[in-house]
XYZ file of C-alpha atoms in Angstrom:
781
model
C 0.220 0.096 -0.054
C 2.879 2.404 0.854
C 4.330 1.421 -2.549
C 1.396 2.583 -4.341
C 0.976 5.771 -2.327
C 4.863 6.454 -3.478
C 4.338 5.808 -7.347
C 1.067 7.916 -7.146
C 2.919 11.132 -5.693
C 4.793 12.072 -8.665
C 1.752 11.847 -10.740
C -0.207 13.831 -8.599
C 2.536 16.323 -8.563
C 2.806 16.482 -12.286
C -1.209 16.844 -12.623
C -1.029 19.919 -10.553
C 1.920 21.366 -12.424
C 0.175 20.910 -15.668
C -3.169 22.462 -14.274
C -1.372 25.431 -12.959
C 0.479 25.973 -16.312
C -2.967 25.991 -18.285
C -4.327 28.523 -15.797
C -1.219 30.800 -16.163
C -1.523 30.365 -20.079
C -5.334 30.861 -20.020
C -4.873 33.958 -18.107
C -2.095 35.333 -20.533
C -4.382 34.620 -23.401
C -7.161 37.021 -21.713
C -4.638 39.684 -21.125
C -3.504 39.438 -24.795
C -7.470 40.001 -25.566
C -7.321 42.813 -23.386
C -4.319 44.367 -25.322
C -5.839 44.130 -28.403
C -8.915 46.136 -27.610
C -6.925 48.781 -25.830
C -7.741 48.114 -22.316
C -3.907 48.462 -20.884
C -4.925 48.518 -17.285
C -6.778 45.174 -17.241
C -3.892 43.607 -19.711
C -1.061 44.706 -16.914
C -3.346 42.699 -14.135
C -3.919 39.815 -16.433
C -0.228 39.535 -17.320
C 0.896 40.093 -13.903
C -1.351 37.356 -12.514
C -0.134 35.074 -15.309
C 3.719 35.796 -14.625
C 2.876 35.068 -10.572
C 1.905 31.834 -11.767
C 4.638 31.248 -14.020
C 7.700 33.432 -12.960
C 10.354 32.010 -15.223
C 8.238 32.645 -18.305
C 9.997 35.172 -20.306
C 7.219 35.642 -22.891
C 4.711 36.870 -19.793
C 7.545 38.974 -18.376
C 7.996 40.858 -21.877
C 4.436 41.089 -22.322
C 3.747 42.578 -18.877
C 6.682 45.351 -19.431
C 5.254 46.285 -22.742
C 1.680 46.464 -21.108
C 2.775 48.606 -18.274
C 4.555 50.999 -20.788
C 1.475 51.085 -22.897
C -1.082 51.884 -20.002
C 1.564 54.621 -18.654
C 1.403 56.374 -22.106
C -2.385 56.071 -22.132
C -2.673 57.443 -18.723
C -0.354 60.433 -19.683
C -2.267 61.402 -22.661
C -5.586 61.299 -20.409
C -3.695 63.848 -17.998
C -2.973 66.095 -20.784
C -6.417 66.204 -21.927
C -7.569 67.009 -18.130
C -4.859 69.726 -17.952
C -6.326 71.413 -21.321
C -9.789 70.967 -19.472
C -8.339 72.604 -16.375
C -9.094 69.774 -14.373
C -6.003 69.676 -12.160
C -7.327 67.041 -9.798
C -7.897 64.439 -12.600
C -4.508 65.240 -14.364
C -2.805 64.761 -11.089
C -4.407 61.274 -10.747
C -3.934 60.283 -14.008
C 0.084 61.349 -13.741
C 0.305 59.246 -10.599
C -1.084 56.376 -12.317
C 1.425 56.640 -15.259
C 4.363 57.097 -13.076
C 3.280 53.584 -11.122
C 3.002 51.866 -14.431
C 6.178 53.140 -15.665
C 8.659 54.595 -13.436
C 10.999 55.366 -15.925
C 8.518 57.590 -17.763
C 10.378 60.906 -16.875
C 7.755 63.168 -18.513
C 4.936 61.711 -16.284
C 7.060 62.562 -13.324
C 8.249 65.849 -14.125
C 4.660 66.739 -15.254
C 3.163 65.268 -11.978
C 5.687 67.793 -9.868
C 4.290 70.833 -12.024
C 0.547 69.921 -11.442
C 1.050 69.315 -7.889
C 2.518 72.674 -7.544
C -0.083 74.307 -9.497
C -2.562 72.539 -7.126
C -1.022 73.889 -4.021
C -0.945 77.521 -5.415
C -4.572 77.098 -6.361
C -5.565 76.085 -2.581
C -3.401 78.745 -1.239
C -5.229 81.293 -3.252
C -8.491 79.850 -2.288
C -7.457 80.028 1.420
C -6.370 83.603 0.835
C -9.857 84.411 -0.724
C -11.664 82.623 1.996
C -9.540 84.464 4.636
C -10.116 87.824 3.259
C -11.275 89.482 6.418
C -8.257 88.345 8.439
C -6.056 89.508 5.465
C -7.780 93.001 5.846
C -7.181 92.795 9.273
C -3.662 92.203 9.155
C -3.381 94.916 6.581
C -5.158 97.707 8.875
C -2.945 96.587 11.818
C 0.323 97.149 9.760
C 2.097 100.403 10.658
C 1.249 103.439 8.585
C 4.148 104.474 6.676
C 4.640 107.699 8.323
C 7.957 108.964 10.094
C 7.823 108.849 13.966
C 10.175 109.840 16.737
C 12.310 107.464 18.253
C 10.729 105.682 21.185
C 11.114 107.656 24.517
C 9.487 107.732 27.876
C 5.938 108.669 27.937
C 5.872 109.872 31.687
C 3.579 112.857 32.433
C 5.548 116.534 32.407
C 4.765 119.677 33.643
C 5.262 122.961 31.777
C 4.574 126.734 33.030
C 5.470 129.799 31.469
C 4.132 133.505 31.841
C 4.223 135.856 28.670
C 6.964 134.074 27.105
C 7.982 133.660 23.379
C 6.025 130.847 21.754
C 8.902 129.803 19.751
C 10.984 129.676 23.132
C 8.108 127.404 24.823
C 8.397 125.007 21.841
C 12.020 124.923 21.977
C 11.884 124.272 25.764
C 9.258 121.520 25.570
C 11.498 119.694 22.892
C 14.449 119.908 25.193
C 12.165 118.208 27.912
C 11.492 115.211 25.582
C 14.962 115.450 23.610
C 13.375 116.236 20.460
C 14.637 119.254 18.222
C 11.855 121.771 17.193
C 12.353 123.673 13.894
C 10.106 126.239 12.377
C 8.979 126.988 8.894
C 10.363 129.910 7.257
C 7.005 131.609 7.307
C 6.518 131.276 10.916
C 5.589 134.466 13.099
C 6.504 134.318 16.765
C 4.363 135.853 19.658
C 3.925 136.087 23.272
C 1.982 133.473 25.142
C 1.542 132.036 28.473
C 1.116 128.316 29.339
C 0.317 126.098 32.409
C 0.277 122.443 31.655
C 0.516 119.735 34.410
C 0.308 116.029 33.964
C 0.319 115.856 30.309
C 2.634 113.725 27.896
C 4.968 115.642 25.277
C 2.852 114.733 22.342
C -0.394 116.052 24.241
C 1.477 119.343 25.435
C 2.728 119.977 21.746
C -0.822 119.193 20.339
C -2.549 121.649 22.838
C 0.060 124.522 22.165
C -0.018 124.250 18.575
C -3.556 123.911 18.230
C -4.781 126.859 20.411
C -2.151 129.191 18.554
C -3.491 128.101 15.013
C -0.499 125.956 14.286
C 0.237 122.478 13.322
C 3.468 120.052 13.666
C 4.656 117.428 11.525
C 7.562 114.679 12.441
C 10.335 114.903 9.915
C 12.679 112.273 11.290
C 13.173 110.383 14.368
C 14.617 113.276 16.163
C 12.936 116.366 14.563
C 9.454 118.066 14.668
C 8.523 121.164 12.558
C 5.961 123.869 13.580
C 4.104 125.240 10.695
C 1.278 127.910 10.541
C -2.315 126.456 10.069
C -3.310 127.521 6.643
C -4.811 125.897 3.669
C -1.462 126.243 1.517
C 0.823 125.245 4.244
C -1.315 122.057 4.726
C -1.119 121.131 1.187
C 2.707 121.753 1.268
C 3.525 119.684 4.339
C 0.488 117.249 4.668
C 1.504 113.525 3.893
C -0.182 111.847 0.980
C -1.346 108.145 0.896
C -2.828 105.916 -1.532
C -4.566 102.952 -0.943
C -6.911 100.676 -2.627
C -10.128 99.131 -1.048
C -11.414 95.882 -2.660
C -15.167 95.834 -2.275
C -17.161 92.573 -1.332
C -20.810 93.593 -1.873
C -21.150 97.405 -2.374
C -21.447 98.826 -5.645
C -18.353 100.680 -6.848
C -19.873 103.867 -8.413
C -22.418 104.194 -5.586
C -19.369 104.027 -2.896
C -17.226 106.438 -5.066
C -20.099 108.960 -4.943
C -20.592 108.558 -1.259
C -16.895 109.354 -0.498
C -16.986 112.195 -2.507
C -20.083 113.755 -1.239
C -19.823 112.662 2.507
C -16.239 112.739 3.262
C -15.151 115.529 0.526
C -12.560 113.047 -0.825
C -12.087 114.487 -4.536
C -9.231 112.021 -5.619
C -11.356 108.736 -5.508
C -11.888 106.483 -8.515
C -13.441 103.213 -9.010
C -12.811 100.175 -11.099
C -16.065 97.928 -11.571
C -14.183 95.231 -13.404
C -12.161 94.597 -10.055
C -14.811 95.914 -7.602
C -11.991 98.248 -6.399
C -11.684 102.014 -5.129
C -8.470 103.638 -5.237
C -8.346 106.668 -2.749
C -5.394 109.298 -2.556
C -5.551 111.825 0.435
C -4.098 112.536 3.895
C -3.978 109.856 6.507
C -7.091 110.965 8.220
C -8.890 111.167 4.655
C -8.006 107.623 4.031
C -8.913 106.385 7.539
C -12.273 108.201 7.125
C -12.689 106.503 3.551
C -11.650 103.228 5.299
C -14.398 103.622 7.966
C -17.060 104.740 5.331
C -16.555 101.654 3.094
C -16.424 99.217 5.931
C -19.740 100.355 7.311
C -21.299 100.441 3.878
C -19.548 97.238 2.193
C -22.086 94.719 4.045
C -23.530 91.417 2.767
C -26.731 92.047 1.091
C -29.502 90.597 2.884
C -31.105 87.356 0.908
C -34.752 86.205 1.344
C -36.612 83.053 0.072
C -40.127 84.064 -0.495
C -42.827 81.418 -0.761
C -45.696 82.503 -2.633
C -49.046 80.663 -3.023
C -51.566 81.651 -5.559
C -55.004 80.754 -5.493
C -57.730 81.433 -8.197
C -60.892 80.743 -7.048
C -63.722 80.400 -9.840
C -67.412 80.170 -9.028
C -70.382 79.619 -11.469
C -73.722 79.923 -9.869
C -76.986 79.021 -11.795
C -80.648 79.365 -10.232
C -83.711 78.688 -12.105
C -87.175 78.563 -10.561
C -90.980 79.445 -10.692
C -93.893 78.177 -12.930
C -93.119 77.417 -16.494
C -95.460 76.551 -19.296
C -94.661 74.049 -21.921
C -95.369 76.540 -24.619
C -96.067 80.149 -24.123
C -97.535 80.488 -27.310
C -101.872 80.129 -27.960
C -103.581 80.244 -31.453
C -106.507 79.270 -33.534
C -106.228 77.471 -37.000
C -109.366 77.546 -39.312
C -110.400 74.115 -40.468
C -113.964 73.758 -41.334
C -113.796 70.188 -42.845
C -110.710 68.628 -40.852
C -109.417 67.169 -44.259
C -105.911 66.357 -44.589
C -104.070 69.199 -46.364
C -106.797 71.767 -45.865
C -104.570 73.903 -44.022
C -101.005 74.546 -45.649
C -98.327 77.198 -45.198
C -100.796 79.155 -42.820
C -103.705 79.198 -45.670
C -106.836 77.170 -45.467
C -108.747 76.319 -48.883
C -112.369 76.170 -48.601
C -115.342 76.368 -51.142
C -117.188 79.483 -51.017
C -120.758 78.059 -50.359
C -119.240 76.945 -47.012
C -118.551 80.652 -45.981
C -122.405 81.097 -45.421
C -122.308 78.432 -42.786
C -119.197 79.191 -40.618
C -119.444 78.989 -36.862
C -117.014 78.244 -34.043
C -116.844 74.361 -34.772
C -114.757 75.327 -37.950
C -111.727 76.629 -35.799
C -108.982 74.539 -34.040
C -107.627 76.233 -30.985
C -103.950 75.478 -29.559
C -102.986 76.126 -26.138
C -100.134 74.891 -23.802
C -100.557 71.236 -22.757
C -98.383 71.201 -19.518
C -97.363 73.135 -16.694
C -94.458 72.478 -14.471
C -92.416 74.363 -11.562
C -88.677 74.514 -11.573
C -86.601 74.915 -8.260
C -82.892 74.311 -9.580
C -79.806 75.614 -8.395
C -76.401 74.762 -9.202
C -72.733 75.952 -8.039
C -69.306 74.792 -9.020
C -65.840 76.024 -7.723
C -62.522 75.279 -9.375
C -59.151 76.261 -7.844
C -56.079 76.769 -9.541
C -52.890 76.799 -7.477
C -49.484 77.930 -8.110
C -46.671 77.473 -5.334
C -43.376 79.009 -6.446
C -40.216 79.852 -4.210
C -38.407 82.826 -4.907
C -34.805 83.739 -3.666
C -33.931 87.563 -4.060
C -31.182 89.655 -2.998
C -31.728 92.769 -0.809
C -32.861 95.768 -3.156
C -32.867 93.433 -6.492
C -35.957 92.678 -8.154
C -37.048 89.139 -8.590
C -40.204 88.280 -11.327
C -42.113 85.344 -11.785
C -44.182 84.716 -15.275
C -46.647 81.922 -15.518
C -49.023 82.269 -18.518
C -48.936 82.209 -22.227
C -47.493 84.853 -24.761
C -50.041 86.188 -26.999
C -49.173 88.365 -30.170
C -50.669 91.834 -30.309
C -50.559 93.351 -33.874
C -49.279 96.862 -34.053
C -49.827 98.900 -37.389
C -47.858 101.858 -38.367
C -48.366 104.039 -41.595
C -45.370 105.064 -43.520
C -46.082 108.180 -45.888
C -45.310 107.355 -49.393
C -45.396 109.932 -52.279
C -45.938 108.719 -55.852
C -47.067 111.054 -58.820
C -47.437 114.011 -56.733
C -49.971 111.901 -54.513
C -49.348 111.073 -50.951
C -50.336 107.793 -49.595
C -49.734 106.128 -46.267
C -48.708 102.324 -46.377
C -49.520 100.276 -43.308
C -46.830 98.059 -41.635
C -48.030 95.574 -39.193
C -45.761 93.998 -36.422
C -46.321 91.917 -33.366
C -45.672 92.332 -29.975
C -45.992 89.793 -27.449
C -47.893 89.995 -23.915
C -47.724 87.544 -21.086
C -51.373 86.377 -20.390
C -51.719 84.675 -16.882
C -49.774 85.417 -13.726
C -46.601 88.034 -13.354
C -45.385 88.519 -9.938
C -42.380 91.079 -9.143
C -40.783 91.285 -5.667
C -38.302 93.549 -4.399
C -37.006 92.653 -0.848
C -35.328 94.785 1.856
C -34.138 93.486 5.244
C -33.804 95.572 8.354
C -31.271 95.631 10.611
C -33.958 94.313 13.107
C -34.799 91.222 10.840
C -37.918 92.518 9.428
C -38.717 91.667 5.706
C -40.038 94.706 3.715
C -41.337 93.344 0.272
C -42.339 95.853 -2.659
C -44.896 93.724 -4.433
C -46.265 94.122 -7.897
C -48.754 91.380 -9.130
C -50.820 91.441 -12.416
C -53.762 88.481 -13.447
C -54.730 88.727 -16.796
C -57.200 86.598 -18.872
C -57.800 86.643 -22.447
C -61.083 88.350 -23.539
C -63.137 88.322 -26.690
C -61.600 89.390 -30.014
C -62.613 92.696 -31.170
C -62.651 94.459 -34.604
C -60.923 97.722 -34.608
C -60.753 97.837 -38.373
C -63.078 99.466 -40.971
C -65.848 97.547 -42.669
C -63.920 96.817 -45.772
C -60.678 96.247 -44.046
C -61.311 94.485 -40.441
C -58.553 93.930 -37.992
C -59.351 91.523 -35.121
C -57.118 92.007 -31.865
C -57.440 90.354 -28.647
C -58.943 91.955 -25.344
C -57.648 91.403 -22.103
C -59.169 91.168 -18.416
C -56.339 92.277 -16.121
C -56.015 92.520 -12.366
C -53.361 94.455 -10.701
C -52.090 94.784 -7.103
C -49.277 97.032 -5.932
C -48.000 97.615 -2.483
C -45.483 97.367 0.406
C -45.594 94.554 2.893
C -43.576 94.488 6.267
C -43.157 91.114 7.596
C -41.202 89.158 10.290
C -39.243 85.964 9.322
C -41.732 83.391 8.721
C -44.885 85.531 8.932
C -47.451 84.740 6.399
C -49.679 87.260 4.800
C -52.912 87.015 2.455
C -53.917 89.218 -0.282
C -57.401 88.853 -1.530
C -60.286 90.744 -2.961
C -59.134 90.757 -6.541
C -62.573 89.850 -7.694
C -64.001 89.646 -11.267
C -67.671 88.629 -11.556
C -70.652 88.590 -14.439
C -74.124 88.217 -13.750
C -77.114 87.442 -16.101
C -80.805 87.145 -15.604
C -83.484 86.032 -17.856
C -87.176 85.673 -17.676
C -89.928 83.666 -19.160
C -93.521 83.841 -18.753
C -96.725 85.159 -20.173
C -96.533 89.133 -20.936
C -97.663 91.001 -18.538
C -97.519 88.741 -15.678
C -93.976 90.235 -14.394
C -95.734 93.279 -13.309
C -98.245 91.938 -11.274
C -97.051 91.422 -7.671
C -98.375 88.025 -6.795
C -98.697 86.326 -10.386
C -95.200 87.177 -11.364
C -93.786 84.750 -8.881
C -96.176 81.905 -9.613
C -96.691 82.070 -13.192
C -93.428 83.250 -14.289
C -89.765 81.431 -14.657
C -86.508 83.198 -13.851
C -82.980 82.035 -14.578
C -79.767 83.577 -12.666
C -76.338 83.063 -13.844
C -73.435 84.270 -11.727
C -69.833 83.904 -12.929
C -67.411 85.578 -10.202
C -63.374 84.933 -10.204
C -61.104 85.486 -7.106
C -57.328 85.642 -6.765
C -55.722 85.436 -3.300
C -51.960 85.502 -2.846
C -50.313 83.949 0.190
C -46.819 85.329 0.663
C -44.304 83.991 3.461
C -40.764 85.615 3.576
C -38.004 83.277 4.960
C -34.788 85.014 5.726
C -31.722 83.357 4.515
C -29.077 85.875 5.132
C -29.632 89.183 7.376
C -27.364 92.093 7.656
C -24.144 91.840 9.630
C -23.932 94.758 12.105
C -21.867 94.888 15.158
C -21.601 97.111 18.109
C -18.640 99.006 16.722
C -20.866 99.643 13.521
C -23.274 101.809 15.608
C -20.526 103.837 17.237
C -19.463 107.310 15.943
C -16.302 107.957 14.731
C -14.448 111.582 15.573
C -13.235 112.878 12.557
C -11.982 116.462 13.474
C -13.690 119.763 12.668
C -15.692 120.967 9.674
C -12.330 122.800 8.725
C -9.910 119.896 9.149
C -10.330 116.346 9.130
C -8.521 114.618 12.012
C -8.965 110.789 12.590
C -7.049 109.913 16.009
C -6.441 106.245 14.796
C -4.985 107.484 11.300
C -1.872 108.303 12.628
C 0.694 106.310 14.766
C 1.754 107.931 18.051
C 4.440 110.620 17.700
C 6.757 108.201 19.404
C 5.779 105.169 17.556
C 5.130 102.204 19.676
C 4.965 102.400 23.195
C 8.475 102.063 24.730
C 9.276 98.170 25.468
C 12.977 98.845 26.165
C 15.918 98.043 23.788
C 16.277 94.767 22.045
C 17.595 91.680 24.066
C 20.768 91.815 21.991
C 21.688 95.464 23.411
C 20.550 94.885 27.078
C 20.690 92.203 29.708
C 17.217 90.889 30.240
C 15.751 92.105 33.501
C 13.761 89.856 35.692
C 9.925 90.015 35.551
C 8.319 92.035 38.020
C 4.643 91.712 38.470
C 2.623 94.847 38.043
C -0.648 95.527 39.918
C -3.248 97.593 38.435
C -2.575 101.497 37.654
C -5.101 102.762 40.296
C -2.979 100.890 42.910
C -0.339 103.416 43.179
C -1.231 106.738 41.716
C 1.661 109.333 41.082
C 1.709 112.460 42.875
C 1.567 115.636 40.760
C 4.757 116.209 38.642
C 6.896 119.181 39.474
C 7.035 121.685 36.907
C 9.698 123.554 35.019
C 9.874 127.292 35.625
C 12.601 128.600 33.508
C 14.036 131.910 34.000
C 12.859 134.637 31.558
C 15.537 134.422 29.313
C 15.189 131.003 28.647
C 16.563 127.543 30.083
C 19.566 127.288 31.649
C 20.512 124.161 29.955
C 19.971 125.587 26.675
C 22.520 128.322 27.561
C 25.342 125.730 28.475
C 24.775 124.275 24.847
C 23.464 121.055 26.090
C 21.089 118.962 23.623
C 19.171 116.533 25.590
C 18.109 113.375 23.646
C 15.665 111.880 25.649
C 12.418 112.949 27.248
C 12.530 114.029 30.873
C 9.393 112.663 33.027
C 7.995 114.257 35.732
C 8.639 112.998 39.194
C 7.175 109.406 40.018
C 6.329 107.995 43.476
C 9.412 107.748 45.715
C 10.690 104.140 46.010
C 10.273 102.090 49.159
C 13.675 100.877 50.544
C 15.207 97.935 49.102
C 14.017 95.538 51.633
C 10.518 97.025 51.422
C 10.450 97.236 47.586
C 6.872 96.987 46.328
C 6.214 94.618 43.301
C 5.090 97.626 41.359
C 8.662 99.020 41.126
C 10.157 98.711 37.713
C 13.771 97.699 36.936
C 16.318 100.271 36.412
C 17.266 100.459 32.612
C 20.061 102.593 30.684
C 19.804 102.824 26.717
C 21.212 105.001 24.102
C 19.221 107.373 22.496
C 19.245 107.216 19.596
C 19.917 103.520 19.086
C 22.089 103.979 16.089
C 23.324 106.918 14.231
C 24.998 108.038 10.814
C 27.401 110.605 10.387
C 29.699 111.998 7.630
C 33.476 112.153 8.454
C 34.311 115.294 10.092
C 30.829 115.935 11.426
C 29.526 116.130 14.679
C 26.880 114.011 16.294
C 25.141 113.954 19.632
C 24.488 110.766 21.721
C 22.578 110.351 25.099
C 22.656 107.895 27.923
C 18.930 107.635 29.132
C 18.046 106.004 32.357
C 14.381 104.674 32.455
C 12.723 104.245 35.902
C 15.281 105.909 38.168
C 14.448 106.880 41.830
C 16.484 108.381 44.183
C 19.511 109.330 41.844
C 21.967 111.676 43.241
C 24.739 111.250 40.645
C 26.042 109.153 37.763
C 29.504 107.803 37.417
C 30.404 106.585 33.859
C 33.532 105.218 31.941
C 33.331 105.043 28.212
C 35.735 103.172 25.690
C 35.819 103.778 21.852
C 38.113 103.695 18.860
C 40.336 106.808 18.788
C 40.921 106.397 15.205
C 37.246 106.414 14.245
C 35.844 108.812 16.836
C 36.680 111.284 19.274
C 34.680 112.339 22.409
C 34.714 116.194 22.266
C 32.378 116.837 25.356
C 30.326 114.937 27.919
C 27.723 117.173 30.044
C 24.992 116.136 32.553
C 21.705 115.665 31.008
C 18.204 116.663 31.697
C 17.348 114.265 34.485
C 20.241 115.914 36.558
C 19.750 119.465 35.637
C 15.839 119.834 34.814
C 14.996 121.601 38.372
C 17.947 123.902 38.208
C 20.213 122.161 40.707
C 23.816 122.830 40.538
C 25.467 119.528 39.087
C 29.171 118.773 39.975
C 30.778 118.001 37.110
C 34.513 115.757 36.811
C 35.653 115.035 33.336
C 38.631 113.264 32.311
C 38.893 112.626 28.326
C 41.462 110.704 26.977
C 42.429 109.201 23.657
C 39.716 106.277 23.476
C 38.575 106.528 26.891
C 36.500 108.967 29.003
C 35.614 109.088 32.491
C 33.074 111.492 33.823
C 31.090 111.919 37.329
C 27.985 114.181 37.878
C 26.858 114.682 41.327
C 23.767 116.669 42.470
C 22.612 117.645 46.073
C 19.264 116.408 45.942
C 17.712 112.954 44.748
C 16.124 112.826 41.388
C 13.297 110.501 40.364
C 11.937 109.846 36.746
C 13.412 108.933 33.343
C 15.708 111.100 31.090
C 19.109 111.655 30.060
C 21.930 111.407 32.744
C 24.781 112.229 30.051
C 25.213 114.149 26.653
C 28.133 113.073 24.492
C 29.154 114.906 21.483
C 31.030 112.746 19.046
C 33.079 113.831 16.070
C 33.653 111.335 13.249
C 37.058 110.942 12.128
C 37.135 108.142 9.356
C 34.599 106.226 7.221
C 33.779 103.031 8.762
C 31.646 101.583 11.655
C 32.704 102.538 15.114
C 31.088 101.504 18.398
C 31.151 103.313 21.704
C 30.879 100.840 24.815
C 30.227 101.363 28.533
C 32.942 99.941 30.675
C 31.433 100.923 33.837
C 28.083 102.560 35.151
C 27.355 103.342 38.770
C 24.282 105.463 39.938
C 24.823 106.442 43.497
C 21.516 106.572 45.524
C 19.420 104.223 43.307
C 17.976 101.055 44.562
C 19.891 98.757 41.952
C 22.703 99.409 39.625
C 21.374 99.261 36.118
C 22.845 96.921 33.390
C 25.369 98.658 30.943
C 23.784 98.850 27.472
C 25.140 97.299 24.257
C 27.987 99.168 22.650
C 26.273 102.289 20.443
C 27.078 101.577 16.700
C 27.611 104.469 14.547
C 28.378 104.261 10.716
C 30.669 107.213 9.503
C 30.276 107.893 5.712
C 32.810 109.286 3.462
């Protein structure tokens, strides 16, 4: 038995191999058939399956490679057609398949990279369009490209002058803030008095110039010019900006007219093809135009109006009363009664019979039956139309249901022939809709109510009428028309019914014995009446559904300050005079100070600032030739001792003002070392180092923080080549922010030079400030 099993095993293996080979060959043949039909995708699948069953068959492998190449080419061509049709997604799919079939198809892989890049760009553009509001917000938050002063302290200051030169007052104010104040060539000085307490430099400058009919303009980070307030000077000095607004909903021409009439902006033009408006004007005019466009460029409301039209036809028929079978009575002369004796209303009789005529020779005809009618019929027919109309706010939408009926229109043209003038008729046709014509114009209020302007017309085709002459008839149709026009105000989902559009016709007929209708009792008993009434009524049901309402915010309802009638001034149009609030120098210039938690501002209100009352002939600091380069703040609250320091005390910092400078070789520039948040300062000890080949320290003077109140400052200087040592002392402690040292530097040769702080000590202060990073100056040839 085992011997038989051993001999049967090879035969079984041979049978399985033959069966497996036959299956592979059958699959290969099916693949060849698919290839002949051009179905290369299916051919690749067949050849792959056949090769898997017979891996060593070279014929199968060659056929598979050829099918892959052909399938790749077919999908590549399909991708080209998809690209021509701008179907990038389909093209990318086809190119991916082509690359998978034939990785050596370099054209497909390169084209796939290009198409995917186009798809990414398209998606980015779509995302950008969908995020238009965020894009507009980022553009509005961007800094207005106007010059501003370099950041300085915004601590309040006090200013008091009595009958002084206005120019001197403004120059002294500039020295307090470390700002150069210059004047226009047409400036005319005058005497003036001022007493300001607890205001910033910008507030003080604005109040003084405004009350004296002047205005100022920032020229660079250290200079402000004061100019007389006249129309010509405004044209000469006011900055001009150009900005383009892209509308999303409002009409371009209407918005341009609104800007010109309301905001008095004459340099405004629209581009309807791009829905864009370009405005040129001052920053305040641009800001006003932006607010007006923002308030008016709102999405239009949309309403879905559900309309049900019911046309009810009623036909009533009433027939009642006594009715005879025949209302005619008569007598016929027939003396013999023979057939044919009476014909055509004539009786033929012999003459000798005339002498014997009597009542028996006449035949009398009377109604043979009498019956009473009590008949009433009534029929009602309803024709219902239920359209749904979607309309945008302020845009008319129309519905027409009916038949177009031609109406002939004849015109006559004069024709002169042989001295005689004749008129030649020419007939044309116009078509009129007969049926239902409905026009709706919705308006959506801010409260959500919908106002509908309604115009409805219901017409029927009447009888034809001849309007021509006897020899030249002209038949034209007539129309029965019912119109309704009105304005409806409805809530969202509220239904309103409009009825009363009734058209009717009544007809009465009478049958009976003549004369009986005038007899009171017999006219009802012995007569028959027929009353026919046709009535048609149209009922309209209107239900508005609010799809999109106006998007109004609380900010849209708030007023905007725009200055005076003489001068447009929008506070948010211009950046602060010192740019962004002072956040200290960059981290690369100053060592980071530890974060100190700040309580609410109301927790430690500052006491009134001590004012500066200069001598009548000017500021003592100005007589000594000092040029402060940082603002001087009024006194801040006195700090607690170091052991009891409150969390509200800000760390003491030292910065350069300006942060960087440029100068030409041989010129002199001014540099200030500024302390921010100083308290109880009784002096400053400073050591500076610099490159003597590139720079020369000409002079070092005490700054405004040490000299503002007129205190005598002790000065010790030691100026050496490449090094400067100074020591400033004052008898009373000073508190605030301002310059403590003012350097005059002379540039010697072209290049980049630095001034570094080797040591910095502030006697009396609660802590020692970190030395600022070296000051950088670029010397130009």
